[in-house]
CSV table of C-alpha atoms and ligand atoms in Angstrom, one decimal:
chain,number,residue,atom,x,y,z
M,1251,MET,CA,6.3,5.3,2.7
M,1252,SER,CA,3.7,7.1,0.8
M,1253,ILE,CA,6.2,8.7,-0.9
M,1254,VAL,CA,8.3,5.1,-1.0
M,1255,SER,CA,4.3,3.2,-2.9
M,1256,GLY,CA,4.2,6.1,-5.7
M,1257,ILE,CA,7.5,6.0,-6.6
M,1258,LEU,CA,7.4,2.1,-6.8
M,1259,GLU,CA,4.6,2.2,-8.8
M,1260,ASN,CA,5.5,4.7,-11.7
M,1261,VAL,CA,8.8,3.0,-12.0
M,1262,THR,CA,7.4,-0.4,-12.2
M,1263,GLU,CA,4.2,0.9,-14.5
M,1264,VAL,CA,7.0,2.0,-17.1
M,1265,ALA,CA,10.4,-1.1,-16.6
M,1266,ARG,CA,7.1,-3.6,-17.5
M,1267,ARG,CA,5.9,-0.9,-20.1
M,1268,ALA,CA,9.4,-1.5,-21.1
M,1269,GLY,CA,8.8,-5.5,-20.8
M,1270,ALA,CA,11.4,-5.9,-18.9
M,1271,SER,CA,11.8,-8.8,-16.8
M,1272,ARG,CA,13.4,-7.6,-13.6
M,1273,LEU,CA,14.2,-3.9,-12.3
M,1274,CYS,CA,17.6,-3.9,-10.8
M,1275,GLN,CA,18.4,-0.2,-10.0
M,1276,VAL,CA,16.1,3.4,-9.3
M,1277,ASN,CA,17.8,6.2,-9.6
M,1278,LEU,CA,16.5,9.3,-7.8
M,1279,ARG,CA,17.0,12.4,-7.0
M,1280,ILE,CA,15.4,15.0,-3.5
M,1281,GLY,CA,15.0,17.6,-2.1
M,1282,VAL,CA,16.9,17.5,1.4
M,1283,MET,CA,13.9,20.6,2.4
M,1284,ARG,CA,11.3,17.4,2.2
M,1285,GLU,CA,12.7,15.9,5.0
M,1286,VAL,CA,12.8,11.7,4.0
M,1287,VAL,CA,15.2,9.4,6.7
M,1288,PRO,CA,17.4,8.0,3.7
M,1289,GLU,CA,17.2,4.7,6.5
M,1290,ALA,CA,13.4,5.2,6.3
M,1291,MET,CA,13.1,4.9,3.1
M,1292,ASP,CA,15.6,2.5,2.2
M,1293,LEU,CA,13.1,-0.1,4.2
M,1294,ALA,CA,9.7,0.9,2.7
M,1295,TRP,CA,11.5,0.5,-0.3
M,1296,GLU,CA,13.3,-3.0,0.7
M,1297,VAL,CA,9.7,-4.2,2.3
M,1298,LEU,CA,7.3,-2.6,-0.9
M,1299,CYS,CA,10.3,-4.5,-3.2
M,1300,GLU,CA,10.3,-7.7,-2.2
M,1301,GLU,CA,6.3,-7.7,-2.4
M,1302,ASP,CA,6.9,-8.0,-6.3
M,1303,PRO,CA,9.0,-10.3,-8.1
M,1304,LEU,CA,10.3,-7.6,-10.5
M,1305,THR,CA,11.3,-5.2,-7.6
M,1306,ASP,CA,12.7,-7.7,-5.1
M,1307,GLY,CA,16.6,-6.6,-4.8
M,1308,CYS,CA,16.6,-3.3,-6.8
M,1309,LYS,CA,18.8,-1.2,-5.3
M,1310,LEU,CA,17.3,2.6,-4.7
M,1311,THR,CA,20.3,5.9,-4.4
M,1312,VAL,CA,19.3,8.9,-3.8
M,1313,GLU,CA,21.2,11.9,-4.9
M,1314,ASP,CA,21.0,15.3,-2.6
M,1315,VAL,CA,19.4,18.2,-3.6
M,1316,TYR,CA,20.0,21.7,-1.6
M,1317,PRO,CA,18.0,23.9,-1.1
M,1318,GLU,CA,18.2,27.5,-3.7
M,1319,SER,CA,17.1,30.5,-3.8
M,1320,VAL,CA,16.0,33.9,-4.8
M,1321,CYS,CA,14.9,36.9,-2.9
M,1322,ASN,CA,12.0,38.8,-3.7
M,1323,ALA,CA,13.5,41.9,-2.6
M,1324,CYS,CA,17.4,42.0,-4.1
M,1325,GLY,CA,17.0,39.2,-7.0
M,1326,GLU,CA,19.5,37.3,-4.6
M,1327,ARG,CA,20.0,33.8,-5.6
M,1328,PHE,CA,21.4,31.8,-3.3
M,1329,THR,CA,22.1,28.1,-1.1
M,1330,HIS,CA,20.9,27.8,2.5
M,1331,ASP,CA,20.1,24.9,4.6
M,1332,ARG,CA,17.1,24.0,5.6
M,1333,PHE,CA,16.2,26.2,8.8
M,1334,HIS,CA,18.0,29.7,7.4
M,1335,LEU,CA,16.0,31.4,4.2
M,1336,ARG,CA,16.5,34.1,5.0
M,1337,CYS,CA,18.5,35.8,2.0
M,1338,PRO,CA,22.2,36.3,2.5
M,1339,VAL,CA,22.9,40.4,1.2
M,1340,CYS,CA,19.1,42.1,2.9
M,1341,GLY,CA,18.3,39.9,5.4
M,1342,SER,CA,14.9,39.5,3.6
M,1343,ALA,CA,12.6,36.7,4.6
M,1344,ASP,CA,10.8,37.9,1.6
M,1345,THR,CA,12.3,35.0,-0.5
M,1346,ARG,CA,11.7,31.7,-3.1
M,1347,LEU,CA,12.3,28.5,-3.1
M,1348,ILE,CA,13.5,27.6,-6.5
M,1349,HIS,CA,15.4,24.3,-5.4
M,1350,GLY,CA,15.6,21.2,-3.0
M,1351,ARG,CA,11.6,20.0,-2.6
M,1352,GLU,CA,12.3,18.1,-5.5
M,1353,LEU,CA,11.7,14.3,-5.9
M,1354,ASP,CA,12.5,12.9,-9.5
M,1355,ILE,CA,12.7,9.2,-10.9
M,1356,ILE,CA,15.8,10.1,-12.6
M,1357,SER,CA,17.2,6.6,-14.2
M,1358,ILE,CA,15.7,2.9,-13.7
M,1359,GLU,CA,18.2,0.4,-15.1
M,1360,VAL,CA,16.0,-2.7,-16.0
M,1361,GLU,CA,16.7,-6.4,-17.0
M,1362,HIS,CA,14.6,-7.4,-20.3
M,1363,PRO,CA,13.9,-11.2,-21.0
M,1364,ASP,CA,16.1,-12.2,-24.1
M,1365,GLU,CA,19.5,-10.4,-21.9
M,1366,PRO,CA,21.9,-11.8,-20.0
M,1367,SER,CA,22.0,-10.4,-16.5
M,1368,GLN,CA,24.3,-8.0,-16.4
M,1369,PRO,CA,27.6,-8.8,-13.1
P,792,ZN,ZN1,17.8,40.0,-1.0
């Protein structure tokens, strides 16, 4: 819930500054290491969006970012799931996560008061 309200605060501010009358869609990229539950996120999003006419009915799309790490022992760069952080080449557990904890707002789509609404 706090993640969602943080994002929402951010995008509504951007939309207001851009003079938008309505926020239509928000596109996010979230690393799977954050362990965000999509259903919980969607629900929180819906509830919070209803509170403001600017965001009422706003859609949310989320692109998953899969984890990627670099091995500090041999320099191998590898992708993995949430639980397998060991280097596949040398077996070292001394690895550094470079992707998978992102929480980025990629883009937002807004409507302006003087524009006809999009179909
Ligand atoms: Zn290694």
